Amino acid sequence: GQNIDQPTEMTATEGAIVQINCTYQTSGFNGLFWYQQHAGEAPTFLSYNVLDGLEEKGRFSSFLSRSKGYSYLLLKELQMKDSASYLCAVMDSNYQLIWGAGTKLIIKP
Amino acid sequence: DVKVTQSSRYLVKRTGEKVFLECVQDMDHENMFWYRQDPGLGLRLIYFSYDVKMKEKGDIPEGYSVSREKKERFSLILESASTNQTSMYLCASSAREGQTDTQYFGPGTRLTVL
């Protein structure tokens, strides 16, 4: 079966760095997405990785290792507004997105 | 900016009622999707559509149907609502951009079935 695993909840301090991991087992691979979802709101697109390596976008970076079925989202200089759920999703061989359950990130002052 | 709108943010219905959830996107996207989101679970795909009048079942289509009469509009229909359909419903759209296919989401409809 297809499976996406990510931690349920993480806590970090304002100004610090946090890494949210995602491991996956899917039928084929056509890219991995990270979305941010604030409570009660829609998911918003953060990043897309299809090749191995690190993609940096401001305070957020996303890493992919296809051979290990592994990705992480790195958030630097954490701000209170980064408190949200972070969703990992993999596009399979049929171009369907398989979603993880999300990681709730709590930022403390 | 892509804009996806949904007809209601909150909806309360009674068991057995027919429920319509509407979704409209303004970016001329070919692909539209309906998901439900429940605590502790990933988004689950109900139905999707790659073109007008075309529909495909997702992972959990039972109890739902859809309609896509116009490119910009994708409707989700609960023929006879049941309490286990209480959930957050999210609509999304995407265009083929090489392999990216980034999905853009509407604000969601939180449906409660009593």
GROMACS .gro file of C-alpha atoms in nm:
model
  223
    1GLY     CA    1   0.000   0.000   0.000
    2GLN     CA    2   0.093   0.364  -0.022
    3ASN     CA    3   0.204   0.540   0.292
    4ILE     CA    4   0.328   0.881   0.404
    5ASP     CA    5   0.466   0.918   0.757
    6GLN     CA    6   0.534   1.239   0.942
    7PRO     CA    7   0.538   1.325   1.314
    8THR     CA    8   0.203   1.422   1.460
    9GLU     CA    9   0.325   1.721   1.657
   10MET     CA   10   0.642   1.919   1.718
   11THR     CA   11   0.726   2.210   1.946
   12ALA     CA   12   0.994   2.471   1.885
   13THR     CA   13   1.099   2.810   2.018
   14GLU     CA   14   1.062   3.143   1.842
   15GLY     CA   15   1.383   3.232   1.656
   16ALA     CA   16   1.505   2.871   1.644
   17ILE     CA   17   1.527   2.617   1.361
   18VAL     CA   18   1.302   2.313   1.320
   19GLN     CA   19   1.314   2.019   1.081
   20ILE     CA   20   0.997   1.829   0.993
   21ASN     CA   21   1.059   1.487   0.843
   22CYS     CA   22   0.850   1.292   0.595
   23THR     CA   23   0.906   0.935   0.477
   24TYR     CA   24   0.707   0.777   0.200
   25GLN     CA   25   0.633   0.451   0.021
   26THR     CA   26   0.433   0.505  -0.295
   27SER     CA   27   0.360   0.345  -0.630
   28GLY     CA   28   0.592   0.555  -0.839
   29PHE     CA   29   0.712   0.906  -0.775
   30ASN     CA   30   0.641   1.228  -0.960
   31GLY     CA   31   0.740   1.478  -0.697
   32LEU     CA   32   0.690   1.570  -0.333
   33PHE     CA   33   0.498   1.871  -0.207
   34TRP     CA   34   0.493   2.057   0.122
   35TYR     CA   35   0.189   2.261   0.221
   36GLN     CA   36   0.122   2.484   0.521
   37GLN     CA   37  -0.221   2.485   0.682
   38HIS     CA   38  -0.322   2.727   0.957
   39ALA     CA   39  -0.604   2.613   1.182
   40GLY     CA   40  -0.941   2.642   1.008
   41GLU     CA   41  -0.787   2.751   0.680
   42ALA     CA   42  -0.697   2.596   0.346
   43PRO     CA   43  -0.359   2.437   0.277
   44THR     CA   44  -0.123   2.670   0.092
   45PHE     CA   45   0.162   2.553  -0.130
   46LEU     CA   46   0.515   2.585   0.011
   47SER     CA   47   0.750   2.376  -0.203
   48TYR     CA   48   0.791   2.107  -0.466
   49ASN     CA   49   1.087   1.866  -0.502
   50VAL     CA   50   1.130   1.616  -0.781
   51LEU     CA   51   1.511   1.587  -0.790
   52ASP     CA   52   1.739   1.496  -0.500
   53GLY     CA   53   1.880   1.782  -0.304
   54LEU     CA   54   1.789   2.097  -0.120
   55GLU     CA   55   1.555   2.368  -0.246
   56GLU     CA   56   1.576   2.694  -0.055
   57LYS     CA   57   1.304   2.954  -0.048
   58GLY     CA   58   1.364   3.228   0.204
   59ARG     CA   59   1.334   3.096   0.560
   60PHE     CA   60   1.198   2.764   0.433
   61SER     CA   61   1.400   2.486   0.267
   62SER     CA   62   1.293   2.143   0.150
   63PHE     CA   63   1.517   1.841   0.097
   64LEU     CA   64   1.455   1.522  -0.096
   65SER     CA   65   1.629   1.183  -0.115
   66ARG     CA   66   1.443   0.959  -0.358
   67SER     CA   67   1.660   0.656  -0.286
   68LYS     CA   68   1.568   0.678   0.085
   69GLY     CA   69   1.205   0.780   0.033
   70TYR     CA   70   1.269   1.076   0.259
   71SER     CA   71   1.213   1.448   0.269
   72TYR     CA   72   1.234   1.720   0.527
   73LEU     CA   73   1.110   2.076   0.558
   74LEU     CA   74   1.348   2.310   0.738
   75LEU     CA   75   1.214   2.628   0.892
   76LYS     CA   76   1.465   2.887   1.009
   77GLU     CA   77   1.426   3.194   1.231
   78LEU     CA   78   1.091   3.069   1.352
   79GLN     CA   79   0.814   3.322   1.399
   80MET     CA   80   0.491   3.284   1.592
   81LYS     CA   81   0.298   3.295   1.262
   82ASP     CA   82   0.472   2.970   1.161
   83SER     CA   83   0.248   2.787   1.408
   84ALA     CA   84   0.049   2.567   1.171
   85SER     CA   85   0.020   2.215   1.037
   86TYR     CA   86   0.266   2.112   0.767
   87LEU     CA   87   0.144   1.858   0.515
   88CYS     CA   88   0.367   1.632   0.309
   89ALA     CA   89   0.223   1.489  -0.014
   90VAL     CA   90   0.371   1.265  -0.283
   91MET     CA   91   0.252   1.249  -0.643
   92ASP     CA   92   0.240   0.885  -0.749
   93SER     CA   93   0.275   0.721  -1.090
   94ASN     CA   94  -0.089   0.807  -1.173
   95TYR     CA   95  -0.026   1.174  -1.088
   96GLN     CA   96  -0.246   1.141  -0.780
   97LEU     CA   97  -0.139   1.310  -0.456
   98ILE     CA   98  -0.096   1.085  -0.154
   99TRP     CA   99  -0.115   1.290   0.164
  100GLY     CA  100   0.041   1.252   0.506
  101ALA     CA  101  -0.170   1.331   0.813
  102GLY     CA  102   0.027   1.648   0.877
  103THR     CA  103   0.261   1.773   1.149
  104LYS     CA  104   0.124   2.029   1.392
  105LEU     CA  105   0.402   2.275   1.474
  106ILE     CA  106   0.370   2.471   1.797
  107ILE     CA  107   0.593   2.774   1.840
  108LYS     CA  108   0.662   2.897   2.192
  109PRO     CA  109   0.793   3.245   2.277
  110ASP     CA  110  -0.316   3.489  -0.792
  111VAL     CA  111  -0.517   3.172  -0.811
  112LYS     CA  112  -0.850   3.200  -0.643
  113VAL     CA  113  -1.063   2.904  -0.544
  114THR     CA  114  -1.389   2.981  -0.367
  115GLN     CA  115  -1.636   2.754  -0.194
  116SER     CA  116  -2.002   2.835  -0.144
  117SER     CA  117  -2.012   2.804   0.235
  118ARG     CA  118  -1.758   2.807   0.518
  119TYR     CA  119  -1.993   2.634   0.762
  120LEU     CA  120  -2.296   2.417   0.693
  121VAL     CA  121  -2.529   2.225   0.923
  122LYS     CA  122  -2.761   1.965   0.772
  123ARG     CA  123  -2.983   1.684   0.898
  124THR     CA  124  -2.945   1.316   0.827
  125GLY     CA  125  -3.104   1.225   0.495
  126GLU     CA  126  -3.089   1.572   0.343
  127LYS     CA  127  -2.938   1.628   0.000
  128VAL     CA  128  -2.636   1.857   0.026
  129PHE     CA  129  -2.466   2.060  -0.246
  130LEU     CA  130  -2.116   2.197  -0.205
  131GLU     CA  131  -2.003   2.435  -0.478
  132CYS     CA  132  -1.650   2.521  -0.583
  133VAL     CA  133  -1.542   2.784  -0.836
  134GLN     CA  134  -1.192   2.864  -0.962
  135ASP     CA  135  -1.095   3.165  -1.170
  136MET     CA  136  -0.767   3.049  -1.325
  137ASP     CA  137  -0.895   2.840  -1.614
  138HIS     CA  138  -0.753   2.524  -1.455
  139GLU     CA  139  -0.833   2.194  -1.621
  140ASN     CA  140  -0.817   1.982  -1.306
  141MET     CA  141  -1.046   2.006  -1.005
  142PHE     CA  142  -1.060   1.792  -0.691
  143TRP     CA  143  -1.276   1.731  -0.387
  144TYR     CA  144  -1.116   1.611  -0.062
  145ARG     CA  145  -1.231   1.555   0.289
  146GLN     CA  146  -1.008   1.619   0.587
  147ASP     CA  147  -1.058   1.452   0.923
  148PRO     CA  148  -0.844   1.479   1.239
  149GLY     CA  149  -0.545   1.244   1.237
  150LEU     CA  150  -0.591   1.149   0.874
  151GLY     CA  151  -0.437   1.284   0.557
  152LEU     CA  152  -0.653   1.448   0.295
  153ARG     CA  153  -0.863   1.184   0.124
  154LEU     CA  154  -0.966   1.223  -0.237
  155ILE     CA  155  -1.338   1.185  -0.305
  156TYR     CA  156  -1.366   1.270  -0.675
  157PHE     CA  157  -1.169   1.457  -0.934
  158SER     CA  158  -1.221   1.592  -1.283
  159TYR     CA  159  -0.977   1.658  -1.565
  160ASP     CA  160  -1.225   1.823  -1.798
  161VAL     CA  161  -1.579   1.948  -1.834
  162LYS     CA  162  -1.840   1.672  -1.792
  163MET     CA  163  -1.564   1.432  -1.694
  164LYS     CA  164  -1.531   1.274  -1.348
  165GLU     CA  165  -1.319   1.009  -1.186
  166LYS     CA  166  -1.364   0.835  -0.852
  167GLY     CA  167  -1.103   0.895  -0.589
  168ASP     CA  168  -1.031   0.684  -0.283
  169ILE     CA  169  -1.362   0.732  -0.099
  170PRO     CA  170  -1.644   0.807  -0.348
  171GLU     CA  171  -1.918   0.614  -0.169
  172GLY     CA  172  -2.208   0.835  -0.069
  173TYR     CA  173  -2.095   1.121  -0.294
  174SER     CA  174  -2.143   1.232  -0.653
  175VAL     CA  175  -2.007   1.526  -0.851
  176SER     CA  176  -2.097   1.750  -1.140
  177ARG     CA  177  -1.879   1.955  -1.372
  178GLU     CA  178  -2.094   2.133  -1.628
  179LYS     CA  179  -1.856   2.428  -1.669
  180LYS     CA  180  -1.477   2.438  -1.656
  181GLU     CA  181  -1.465   2.675  -1.360
  182ARG     CA  182  -1.721   2.498  -1.140
  183PHE     CA  183  -1.709   2.163  -0.965
  184SER     CA  184  -1.993   2.056  -0.738
  185LEU     CA  185  -1.994   1.786  -0.472
  186ILE     CA  186  -2.330   1.628  -0.390
  187LEU     CA  187  -2.421   1.424  -0.085
  188GLU     CA  188  -2.734   1.241  -0.201
  189SER     CA  189  -2.848   1.152   0.151
  190ALA     CA  190  -2.630   1.301   0.421
  191SER     CA  191  -2.521   1.079   0.709
  192THR     CA  192  -2.348   1.164   1.035
  193ASN     CA  193  -2.024   0.998   0.920
  194GLN     CA  194  -2.002   1.260   0.648
  195THR     CA  195  -1.944   1.530   0.907
  196SER     CA  196  -1.606   1.665   0.800
  197MET     CA  197  -1.407   1.949   0.646
  198TYR     CA  198  -1.446   1.947   0.268
  199LEU     CA  199  -1.174   2.102   0.058
  200CYS     CA  200  -1.187   2.182  -0.310
  201ALA     CA  201  -0.869   2.225  -0.514
  202SER     CA  202  -0.772   2.303  -0.871
  203SER     CA  203  -0.456   2.265  -1.076
  204ALA     CA  204  -0.323   2.315  -1.424
  205ARG     CA  205  -0.070   2.094  -1.595
  206GLU     CA  206   0.261   2.276  -1.553
  207GLY     CA  207   0.507   2.018  -1.671
  208GLN     CA  208   0.515   1.769  -1.387
  209THR     CA  209   0.437   2.018  -1.113
  210ASP     CA  210   0.056   2.004  -1.104
  211THR     CA  211   0.049   2.223  -0.794
  212GLN     CA  212  -0.295   2.212  -0.635
  213TYR     CA  213  -0.452   2.532  -0.504
  214PHE     CA  214  -0.717   2.501  -0.237
  215GLY     CA  215  -1.035   2.679  -0.147
  216PRO     CA  216  -1.105   2.786   0.215
  217GLY     CA  217  -1.299   2.470   0.293
  218THR     CA  218  -1.652   2.395   0.405
  219ARG     CA  219  -1.700   2.253   0.752
  220LEU     CA  220  -2.009   2.034   0.725
  221THR     CA  221  -2.193   1.904   1.030
  222VAL     CA  222  -2.461   1.641   0.979
  223LEU     CA  223  -2.697   1.602   1.275
   0.00000   0.00000   0.00000
